[in-house]
PDB file of C-alpha atoms and ligand atoms in Angstrom:
ATOM      1  CA  UNK A 226      -8.895 -13.291  -5.186  1.00 81.00           C
ATOM      2  CA  UNK A 227      -5.134 -13.582  -6.341  1.00 90.00           C
ATOM      3  CA  UNK A 228      -3.632 -10.288  -5.866  1.00 95.00           C
ATOM      4  CA  UNK A 229      -1.752  -8.735  -9.102  1.00 97.00           C
ATOM      5  CA  UNK A 230       1.222  -8.168  -6.739  1.00 98.00           C
ATOM      6  CA  UNK A 231       2.135  -9.851  -3.634  1.00 98.00           C
ATOM      7  CA  UNK A 232       5.157  -8.828  -1.915  1.00 98.00           C
ATOM      8  CA  UNK A 233       6.248 -11.019   1.366  1.00 98.00           C
ATOM      9  CA  UNK A 234       8.955 -10.392   3.846  1.00 98.00           C
ATOM     10  CA  UNK A 235      10.837  -8.449   1.248  1.00 98.00           C
ATOM     11  CA  UNK A 236      14.395  -7.150   2.521  1.00 98.00           C
ATOM     12  CA  UNK A 237      16.606  -4.828   0.491  1.00 98.00           C
ATOM     13  CA  UNK A 238      20.514  -4.577   1.516  1.00 97.00           C
ATOM     14  CA  UNK A 239      22.968  -2.074   0.210  1.00 96.00           C
ATOM     15  CA  UNK A 240      26.079  -3.698   1.481  1.00 94.00           C
ATOM     16  CA  UNK A 241      25.883  -3.401   5.164  1.00 94.00           C
ATOM     17  CA  UNK A 242      22.932  -0.886   4.809  1.00 96.00           C
ATOM     18  CA  UNK A 243      19.482  -2.341   5.328  1.00 97.00           C
ATOM     19  CA  UNK A 244      16.910  -0.088   3.433  1.00 97.00           C
ATOM     20  CA  UNK A 245      13.910  -2.296   3.677  1.00 98.00           C
ATOM     21  CA  UNK A 246      13.433  -4.937   6.770  1.00 97.00           C
ATOM     22  CA  UNK A 247      10.918  -7.323   5.993  1.00 97.00           C
ATOM     23  CA  UNK A 248       7.732  -5.747   4.064  1.00 97.00           C
ATOM     24  CA  UNK A 249       4.468  -7.607   3.268  1.00 98.00           C
ATOM     25  CA  UNK A 250       2.406  -5.858   0.710  1.00 97.00           C
ATOM     26  CA  UNK A 251      -0.408  -6.586  -1.642  1.00 97.00           C
ATOM     27  CA  UNK A 252      -2.128  -4.687  -4.754  1.00 98.00           C
ATOM     28  CA  UNK A 253      -5.354  -6.115  -6.114  1.00 97.00           C
ATOM     29  CA  UNK A 254      -6.032  -5.440  -9.618  1.00 97.00           C
ATOM     30  CA  UNK A 255      -7.484  -2.206 -10.164  1.00 95.00           C
ATOM     31  CA  UNK A 256      -6.536  -0.271  -7.096  1.00 96.00           C
ATOM     32  CA  UNK A 257      -4.517   2.546  -6.474  1.00 97.00           C
ATOM     33  CA  UNK A 258      -2.144   1.690  -3.337  1.00 98.00           C
ATOM     34  CA  UNK A 259      -0.257   4.727  -1.877  1.00 96.00           C
ATOM     35  CA  UNK A 260       3.207   4.034  -0.148  1.00 96.00           C
ATOM     36  CA  UNK A 261       3.474   6.945   2.365  1.00 93.00           C
ATOM     37  CA  UNK A 262       6.604   7.691   4.473  1.00 90.00           C
ATOM     38  CA  UNK A 263       9.231  10.006   5.451  1.00 88.00           C
ATOM     39  CA  UNK A 264      12.196  10.592   3.295  1.00 88.00           C
ATOM     40  CA  UNK A 265      14.569   7.420   3.686  1.00 91.00           C
ATOM     41  CA  UNK A 266      11.732   4.955   4.976  1.00 93.00           C
ATOM     42  CA  UNK A 267      12.520   2.696   1.913  1.00 95.00           C
ATOM     43  CA  UNK A 268       9.804   3.064  -0.343  1.00 95.00           C
ATOM     44  CA  UNK A 269      11.919   3.734  -3.350  1.00 95.00           C
ATOM     45  CA  UNK A 270      14.078   0.724  -2.457  1.00 97.00           C
ATOM     46  CA  UNK A 271      10.721  -1.435  -2.320  1.00 97.00           C
ATOM     47  CA  UNK A 272       9.596  -0.235  -5.916  1.00 97.00           C
ATOM     48  CA  UNK A 273      12.714  -0.569  -7.276  1.00 96.00           C
ATOM     49  CA  UNK A 274      13.060  -4.067  -5.879  1.00 98.00           C
ATOM     50  CA  UNK A 275       9.670  -4.776  -7.530  1.00 98.00           C
ATOM     51  CA  UNK A 276      10.541  -3.442 -10.654  1.00 97.00           C
ATOM     52  CA  UNK A 277      14.014  -5.763 -10.371  1.00 97.00           C
ATOM     53  CA  UNK A 278      16.362  -2.924 -10.430  1.00 95.00           C
ATOM     54  CA  UNK A 279      17.647  -3.832  -7.034  1.00 96.00           C
ATOM     55  CA  UNK A 280      17.943  -7.424  -5.710  1.00 96.00           C
ATOM     56  CA  UNK A 281      15.740  -8.635  -2.995  1.00 97.00           C
ATOM     57  CA  UNK A 282      18.296  -9.792  -0.510  1.00 96.00           C
ATOM     58  CA  UNK A 283      15.561 -11.867   1.361  1.00 97.00           C
ATOM     59  CA  UNK A 284      11.484 -12.317   0.501  1.00 98.00           C
ATOM     60  CA  UNK A 285       9.486 -12.937  -2.399  1.00 98.00           C
ATOM     61  CA  UNK A 286       7.742 -10.898  -4.800  1.00 98.00           C
ATOM     62  CA  UNK A 287       4.779 -12.449  -6.757  1.00 98.00           C
ATOM     63  CA  UNK A 288       3.278 -10.757  -9.943  1.00 98.00           C
ATOM     64  CA  UNK A 289       0.303 -11.906 -11.763  1.00 96.00           C
ATOM     65  CA  UNK A 290       0.468 -15.297  -9.500  1.00 95.00           C
ATOM     66  CA  UNK A 291       4.530 -15.673 -10.713  1.00 96.00           C
ATOM     67  CA  UNK A 292       7.150 -15.527  -8.810  1.00 98.00           C
ATOM     68  CA  UNK A 293       9.408 -12.954 -10.207  1.00 98.00           C
ATOM     69  CA  UNK A 294      11.611 -12.126  -7.204  1.00 97.00           C
ATOM     70  CA  UNK A 295      14.833 -12.480  -9.445  1.00 96.00           C
ATOM     71  CA  UNK A 296      13.650 -11.455 -12.701  1.00 96.00           C
ATOM     72  CA  UNK A 297      15.134  -8.492 -14.385  1.00 95.00           C
ATOM     73  CA  UNK A 298      13.462  -5.476 -15.646  1.00 94.00           C
ATOM     74  CA  UNK A 299      13.610  -6.674 -19.353  1.00 93.00           C
ATOM     75  CA  UNK A 300      11.556  -9.895 -18.110  1.00 95.00           C
ATOM     76  CA  UNK A 301       9.054  -7.867 -15.999  1.00 96.00           C
ATOM     77  CA  UNK A 302       8.029  -5.304 -19.018  1.00 94.00           C
ATOM     78  CA  UNK A 303       6.830  -7.789 -21.246  1.00 93.00           C
ATOM     79  CA  UNK A 304       4.729  -9.511 -18.190  1.00 95.00           C
ATOM     80  CA  UNK A 305       2.875  -6.010 -17.782  1.00 96.00           C
ATOM     81  CA  UNK A 306       5.139  -4.191 -15.171  1.00 97.00           C
ATOM     82  CA  UNK A 307       6.411  -0.789 -15.644  1.00 96.00           C
ATOM     83  CA  UNK A 308       8.466   1.878 -13.349  1.00 95.00           C
ATOM     84  CA  UNK A 309       8.291   5.428 -13.711  1.00 93.00           C
ATOM     85  CA  UNK A 310      11.464   6.074 -11.441  1.00 90.00           C
ATOM     86  CA  UNK A 311      11.952   8.947  -8.919  1.00 87.00           C
ATOM     87  CA  UNK A 312      13.508  12.064 -10.666  1.00 78.00           C
ATOM     88  CA  UNK A 313      12.384  12.043 -14.093  1.00 76.00           C
ATOM     89  CA  UNK A 314      15.425  10.173 -15.372  1.00 85.00           C
ATOM     90  CA  UNK A 315      14.639  11.137 -19.125  1.00 92.00           C
ATOM     91  CA  UNK A 316      17.111  10.935 -22.018  1.00 94.00           C
ATOM     92  CA  UNK A 317      17.724  14.704 -22.544  1.00 95.00           C
ATOM     93  CA  UNK A 318      19.645  14.454 -25.863  1.00 96.00           C
ATOM     94  CA  UNK A 319      16.859  12.084 -27.024  1.00 96.00           C
ATOM     95  CA  UNK A 320      13.577  13.487 -28.718  1.00 97.00           C
ATOM     96  CA  UNK A 321      10.210  13.370 -26.838  1.00 97.00           C
ATOM     97  CA  UNK A 322       9.365  10.673 -29.257  1.00 96.00           C
ATOM     98  CA  UNK A 323      12.326   8.769 -29.237  1.00 96.00           C
ATOM     99  CA  UNK A 324      11.959   8.710 -25.334  1.00 96.00           C
ATOM    100  CA  UNK A 325       8.541   7.255 -25.717  1.00 96.00           C
ATOM    101  CA  UNK A 326       9.913   4.659 -27.940  1.00 95.00           C
ATOM    102  CA  UNK A 327      12.586   3.576 -25.461  1.00 93.00           C
ATOM    103  CA  UNK A 328       9.834   2.848 -22.996  1.00 92.00           C
ATOM    104  CA  UNK A 329       8.256   0.188 -25.585  1.00 92.00           C
ATOM    105  CA  UNK A 330      11.556  -1.843 -26.235  1.00 87.00           C
ATOM    106  CA  UNK A 331       9.551  -4.989 -25.396  1.00 85.00           C
ATOM    107  CA  UNK A 332       6.853  -4.067 -27.930  1.00 85.00           C
ATOM    108  CA  UNK A 333       8.002  -5.571 -31.501  1.00 86.00           C
ATOM    109  CA  UNK A 334       4.677  -5.026 -33.516  1.00 90.00           C
ATOM    110  CA  UNK A 335       4.945  -1.603 -35.264  1.00 91.00           C
ATOM    111  CA  UNK A 336       1.219  -1.157 -35.051  1.00 92.00           C
ATOM    112  CA  UNK A 337       1.259  -1.752 -31.355  1.00 91.00           C
ATOM    113  CA  UNK A 338       3.789   1.062 -30.957  1.00 93.00           C
ATOM    114  CA  UNK A 339       2.037   3.566 -33.123  1.00 94.00           C
ATOM    115  CA  UNK A 340      -1.026   2.716 -30.801  1.00 94.00           C
ATOM    116  CA  UNK A 341       0.879   3.297 -27.564  1.00 94.00           C
ATOM    117  CA  UNK A 342       2.303   6.700 -28.876  1.00 95.00           C
ATOM    118  CA  UNK A 343      -1.040   7.477 -29.791  1.00 95.00           C
ATOM    119  CA  UNK A 344      -2.347   6.557 -26.199  1.00 94.00           C
ATOM    120  CA  UNK A 345       0.232   8.775 -24.735  1.00 95.00           C
ATOM    121  CA  UNK A 346      -0.136  11.624 -26.634  1.00 96.00           C
ATOM    122  CA  UNK A 347      -3.614  11.739 -26.177  1.00 93.00           C
ATOM    123  CA  UNK A 348      -2.856  11.605 -22.354  1.00 92.00           C
ATOM    124  CA  UNK A 349      -0.337  14.108 -22.588  1.00 93.00           C
ATOM    125  CA  UNK A 350      -1.320  16.767 -25.683  1.00 94.00           C
ATOM    126  CA  UNK A 351       1.704  18.727 -24.603  1.00 94.00           C
ATOM    127  CA  UNK A 352       4.055  15.524 -25.423  1.00 96.00           C
ATOM    128  CA  UNK A 353       2.643  15.506 -28.765  1.00 97.00           C
ATOM    129  CA  UNK A 354       2.887  19.360 -29.628  1.00 97.00           C
ATOM    130  CA  UNK A 355       6.657  18.911 -28.394  1.00 97.00           C
ATOM    131  CA  UNK A 356       7.168  15.649 -30.144  1.00 96.00           C
ATOM    132  CA  UNK A 357      10.318  16.284 -32.090  1.00 97.00           C
ATOM    133  CA  UNK A 358      11.881  18.473 -29.163  1.00 97.00           C
ATOM    134  CA  UNK A 359      14.775  17.316 -27.037  1.00 97.00           C
ATOM    135  CA  UNK A 360      13.566  15.957 -23.629  1.00 96.00           C
ATOM    136  CA  UNK A 361      16.151  17.995 -21.980  1.00 95.00           C
ATOM    137  CA  UNK A 362      14.366  21.328 -23.186  1.00 95.00           C
ATOM    138  CA  UNK A 363      10.946  20.303 -21.558  1.00 94.00           C
ATOM    139  CA  UNK A 364       9.976  21.926 -18.352  1.00 92.00           C
ATOM    140  CA  UNK A 365      10.316  19.688 -14.824  1.00 90.00           C
ATOM    141  CA  UNK A 366       6.373  19.098 -15.081  1.00 90.00           C
ATOM    142  CA  UNK A 367       6.686  17.809 -18.868  1.00 92.00           C
ATOM    143  CA  UNK A 368       9.781  15.620 -18.201  1.00 94.00           C
ATOM    144  CA  UNK A 369       7.474  14.145 -15.665  1.00 92.00           C
ATOM    145  CA  UNK A 370       4.867  13.614 -17.937  1.00 92.00           C
ATOM    146  CA  UNK A 371       7.349  12.086 -20.485  1.00 95.00           C
ATOM    147  CA  UNK A 372       8.643   9.696 -17.740  1.00 94.00           C
ATOM    148  CA  UNK A 373       5.164   8.529 -16.982  1.00 93.00           C
ATOM    149  CA  UNK A 374       4.526   8.173 -20.501  1.00 95.00           C
ATOM    150  CA  UNK A 375       7.529   6.500 -21.358  1.00 95.00           C
ATOM    151  CA  UNK A 376       6.434   3.748 -18.346  1.00 94.00           C
ATOM    152  CA  UNK A 377       3.282   3.539 -20.254  1.00 95.00           C
ATOM    153  CA  UNK A 378       4.596   2.719 -23.411  1.00 95.00           C
ATOM    154  CA  UNK A 379       4.786  -0.994 -22.851  1.00 94.00           C
ATOM    155  CA  UNK A 380       1.024  -0.909 -21.825  1.00 94.00           C
ATOM    156  CA  UNK A 381       1.499  -1.946 -18.442  1.00 96.00           C
ATOM    157  CA  UNK A 382      -1.083  -4.064 -16.274  1.00 97.00           C
ATOM    158  CA  UNK A 383       0.746  -2.453 -12.938  1.00 98.00           C
ATOM    159  CA  UNK A 384       2.505   1.020 -13.136  1.00 97.00           C
ATOM    160  CA  UNK A 385       4.803   1.651 -10.200  1.00 97.00           C
ATOM    161  CA  UNK A 386       4.889   5.455  -9.935  1.00 96.00           C
ATOM    162  CA  UNK A 387       7.910   6.988  -7.937  1.00 95.00           C
ATOM    163  CA  UNK A 388       7.350  10.602  -6.500  1.00 94.00           C
ATOM    164  CA  UNK A 389       5.412  12.016  -9.761  1.00 92.00           C
ATOM    165  CA  UNK A 390       4.725  14.991  -7.909  1.00 90.00           C
ATOM    166  CA  UNK A 391       7.920  15.930  -6.389  1.00 88.00           C
ATOM    167  CA  UNK A 392       9.216  19.439  -7.190  1.00 84.00           C
ATOM    168  CA  UNK A 393       6.371  20.327  -9.458  1.00 87.00           C
ATOM    169  CA  UNK A 394       4.112  23.590  -9.273  1.00 88.00           C
ATOM    170  CA  UNK A 395       0.810  22.937  -7.701  1.00 90.00           C
ATOM    171  CA  UNK A 396      -1.125  23.260 -11.085  1.00 89.00           C
ATOM    172  CA  UNK A 397       1.116  20.439 -12.605  1.00 89.00           C
ATOM    173  CA  UNK A 398       0.636  18.339  -9.392  1.00 91.00           C
ATOM    174  CA  UNK A 399      -3.040  18.550  -9.885  1.00 92.00           C
ATOM    175  CA  UNK A 400      -2.681  17.384 -13.588  1.00 90.00           C
ATOM    176  CA  UNK A 401      -0.335  14.463 -12.250  1.00 92.00           C
ATOM    177  CA  UNK A 402      -3.065  13.238  -9.908  1.00 94.00           C
ATOM    178  CA  UNK A 403      -5.620  13.647 -12.330  1.00 94.00           C
ATOM    179  CA  UNK A 404      -4.040  11.482 -14.704  1.00 93.00           C
ATOM    180  CA  UNK A 405      -3.445   8.783 -12.133  1.00 95.00           C
ATOM    181  CA  UNK A 406      -7.312   8.687 -11.867  1.00 95.00           C
ATOM    182  CA  UNK A 407      -7.733   8.530 -15.700  1.00 94.00           C
ATOM    183  CA  UNK A 408      -5.198   5.469 -15.621  1.00 94.00           C
ATOM    184  CA  UNK A 409      -7.015   3.599 -13.024  1.00 94.00           C
ATOM    185  CA  UNK A 410     -10.156   4.180 -15.405  1.00 93.00           C
ATOM    186  CA  UNK A 411      -8.293   2.484 -18.045  1.00 92.00           C
ATOM    187  CA  UNK A 412      -7.819  -0.393 -15.827  1.00 92.00           C
ATOM    188  CA  UNK A 413      -4.208   0.352 -14.945  1.00 96.00           C
ATOM    189  CA  UNK A 414      -3.473  -0.788 -11.609  1.00 97.00           C
ATOM    190  CA  UNK A 415      -1.183   1.637  -9.471  1.00 98.00           C
ATOM    191  CA  UNK A 416       1.375   1.511  -6.716  1.00 97.00           C
ATOM    192  CA  UNK A 417       1.949   5.188  -6.088  1.00 97.00           C
ATOM    193  CA  UNK A 418       4.917   6.497  -3.668  1.00 96.00           C
ATOM    194  CA  UNK A 419       4.291  10.200  -2.875  1.00 92.00           C
ATOM    195  CA  UNK A 420       5.564  12.783  -0.276  1.00 87.00           C
ATOM    196  CA  UNK A 421       1.980  14.428  -1.025  1.00 89.00           C
ATOM    197  CA  UNK A 422       0.005  12.736   1.709  1.00 89.00           C
ATOM    198  CA  UNK A 423      -3.341  14.763   1.075  1.00 88.00           C
ATOM    199  CA  UNK A 424      -3.496  14.118  -2.372  1.00 91.00           C
ATOM    200  CA  UNK A 425      -2.319  10.756  -2.155  1.00 93.00           C
ATOM    201  CA  UNK A 426      -5.179   9.925   0.239  1.00 92.00           C
ATOM    202  CA  UNK A 427      -7.550  11.772  -1.945  1.00 92.00           C
ATOM    203  CA  UNK A 428      -7.180   9.778  -4.961  1.00 95.00           C
ATOM    204  CA  UNK A 429      -5.778   5.812  -3.436  1.00 97.00           C
ATOM    205  CA  UNK A 430      -8.129   3.052  -2.445  1.00 97.00           C
ATOM    206  CA  UNK A 431      -5.484   2.051   0.112  1.00 96.00           C
ATOM    207  CA  UNK A 432      -2.456   2.929   1.666  1.00 95.00           C
ATOM    208  CA  UNK A 433       0.875   1.708   3.437  1.00 95.00           C
ATOM    209  CA  UNK A 434       2.556   3.415   6.224  1.00 93.00           C
ATOM    210  CA  UNK A 435       6.491   2.900   5.800  1.00 94.00           C
ATOM    211  CA  UNK A 436       9.245   3.843   8.100  1.00 92.00           C
ATOM    212  CA  UNK A 437      12.233   2.591   8.949  1.00 94.00           C
ATOM    213  CA  UNK A 438      12.112   0.075   6.216  1.00 96.00           C
ATOM    214  CA  UNK A 439       8.780  -1.400   7.684  1.00 96.00           C
ATOM    215  CA  UNK A 440       5.109  -1.231   7.428  1.00 95.00           C
ATOM    216  CA  UNK A 441       4.021   0.659  10.524  1.00 92.00           C
ATOM    217  CA  UNK A 442       0.428   1.132   9.472  1.00 91.00           C
ATOM    218  CA  UNK A 443      -1.826   0.319   6.490  1.00 93.00           C
ATOM    219  CA  UNK A 444      -5.698   0.538   5.366  1.00 93.00           C
ATOM    220  CA  UNK A 445      -8.331   2.013   3.341  1.00 94.00           C
ATOM    221  CA  UNK A 446      -7.691   5.567   2.745  1.00 92.00           C
ATOM    222  CA  UNK A 447     -10.873   6.528   4.845  1.00 89.00           C
ATOM    223  CA  UNK A 448      -9.546   5.116   7.844  1.00 87.00           C
ATOM    224  CA  UNK A 449      -5.897   6.434   7.467  1.00 86.00           C
ATOM    225  CA  UNK A 450      -7.237   9.820   6.845  1.00 81.00           C
ATOM    226  CA  UNK A 451      -9.651   9.497  10.105  1.00 78.00           C
ATOM    227  CA  UNK A 452      -6.551   8.732  11.968  1.00 72.00           C
ATOM    228  CA  UNK A 453      -5.575  12.108  11.810  1.00 64.00           C
ATOM    229  CA  UNK A 454      -2.087  13.441  12.341  1.00 61.00           C
ATOM    230  CA  UNK A 455      -0.710  11.148   9.816  1.00 67.00           C
ATOM    231  CA  UNK A 456       1.791  13.249   8.941  1.00 63.00           C
ATOM    232  CA  UNK A 457       3.312  14.196  12.144  1.00 62.00           C
ATOM    233  CA  UNK A 458       3.127  10.677  13.716  1.00 59.00           C
ATOM    234  CA  UNK A 459       4.972   8.477  10.866  1.00 57.00           C
ATOM    235  CA  UNK A 460       6.094  10.949   8.101  1.00 58.00           C
ATOM    236  CA  UNK A 461       8.093  13.254  10.155  1.00 54.00           C
ATOM    237  CA  UNK A 462       6.639  16.179   8.829  1.00 48.00           C
TER     238      UNK A 462
HETATM  239  P1  ATP B 663      13.286   9.158  -0.552  1.00 68.01           P
HETATM  240  O1  ATP B 663      11.817   9.721  -0.633  1.00 68.01           O
HETATM  241  O2  ATP B 663      14.105   9.789   0.082  1.00 68.01           O
HETATM  242  O3  ATP B 663      13.733   8.186  -1.881  1.00 68.01           O
HETATM  243  P2  ATP B 663      12.545   6.419   0.452  1.00 68.01           P
HETATM  244  O4  ATP B 663      11.555   6.192   1.462  1.00 68.01           O
HETATM  245  O5  ATP B 663      11.991   6.246  -0.887  1.00 68.01           O
HETATM  246  O6  ATP B 663      13.139   7.699   0.625  1.00 68.01           O
HETATM  247  P3  ATP B 663      14.733   4.915   0.126  1.00 68.01           P
HETATM  248  O7  ATP B 663      15.269   5.798  -1.264  1.00 68.01           O
HETATM  249  O8  ATP B 663      14.124   3.472  -0.516  1.00 68.01           O
HETATM  250  O9  ATP B 663      14.048   5.776   0.768  1.00 68.01           O
HETATM  251  O10 ATP B 663      15.942   4.825   1.072  1.00 68.01           O
HETATM  252  C1  ATP B 663      16.358   3.890   2.062  1.00 68.01           C
HETATM  253  C2  ATP B 663      17.590   3.646   2.942  1.00 68.01           C
HETATM  254  O11 ATP B 663      18.178   3.554   1.942  1.00 68.01           O
HETATM  255  C3  ATP B 663      17.895   5.330   3.291  1.00 68.01           C
HETATM  256  O12 ATP B 663      18.590   4.882   4.455  1.00 68.01           O
HETATM  257  C4  ATP B 663      18.769   5.543   2.151  1.00 68.01           C
HETATM  258  O13 ATP B 663      19.830   6.274   2.422  1.00 68.01           O
HETATM  259  C5  ATP B 663      19.321   4.228   1.907  1.00 68.01           C
HETATM  260  N1  ATP B 663      19.737   4.084   0.512  1.00 68.01           N
HETATM  261  C6  ATP B 663      18.927   4.070  -0.490  1.00 68.01           C
HETATM  262  N2  ATP B 663      19.901   3.868  -1.990  1.00 68.01           N
HETATM  263  C7  ATP B 663      20.706   3.451  -1.432  1.00 68.01           C
HETATM  264  C8  ATP B 663      21.940   2.626  -2.165  1.00 68.01           C
HETATM  265  N3  ATP B 663      22.144   2.974  -3.581  1.00 68.01           N
HETATM  266  N4  ATP B 663      23.234   2.848  -1.588  1.00 68.01           N
HETATM  267  C9  ATP B 663      23.280   2.986  -0.012  1.00 68.01           C
HETATM  268  N5  ATP B 663      22.364   3.242   0.487  1.00 68.01           N
HETATM  269  C10 ATP B 663      21.130   3.398  -0.042  1.00 68.01           C
END
């Protein structure tokens, strides 16, 4: 079966700094795939290259069987690929509903936008309650929900989630991970970058361990869990 996402020999350089050193990954439709690794391992650079935010210096990125290596985010979003970036980058001076609307910029049909709003509000009732509130006044957890909700507004087939649980209270972390499984049940395929190894291995189907810009381990989560000592060995914990 053609994978929904296939990344081959990806390299990302920032000037003279090489962040990604030849990464190969595949994500099949319907999976949750976790990318685990210490700070600076190259996980965000990999996701950002897939999303078209940083150029792939070498290698190939295929989405739904199409070569998308050189496509910009504006071209990728209508194809069904969306990123919720690290650090909950919401627009603080816009309301919740306006932030969500920004995520639907590729959707032209008004009814489709209304349906996307409804879908996000049913996933995150708190965003509905606060729809007219400025995003900058939301709590950290609510801003994270808004960042994920905004990515969902374009109706992605593949959602790239960069550190959705970072810095959030345990109860909110539980909600975010539960939401990820709900999205999978709604047929959204998910590539998840996370520092929370234990929770990621609970919900993911497969995982890749990234260190020094390379894949240093991969497998089904049962196998990764049974390796034990994962955090100490690979993640610098
Ligand atoms: P984190 O969880 O801290 O974001 P990460 O695994 O996602 O870690 P990246 O953010 O991809 O790692 O960073 C990989 C390497 O590239 C690091 O050494 C980082 O310092 C470097 N790097 C990342 N972004 C840039 C940039 N814009 N300019 C220069 N170097 C960068």
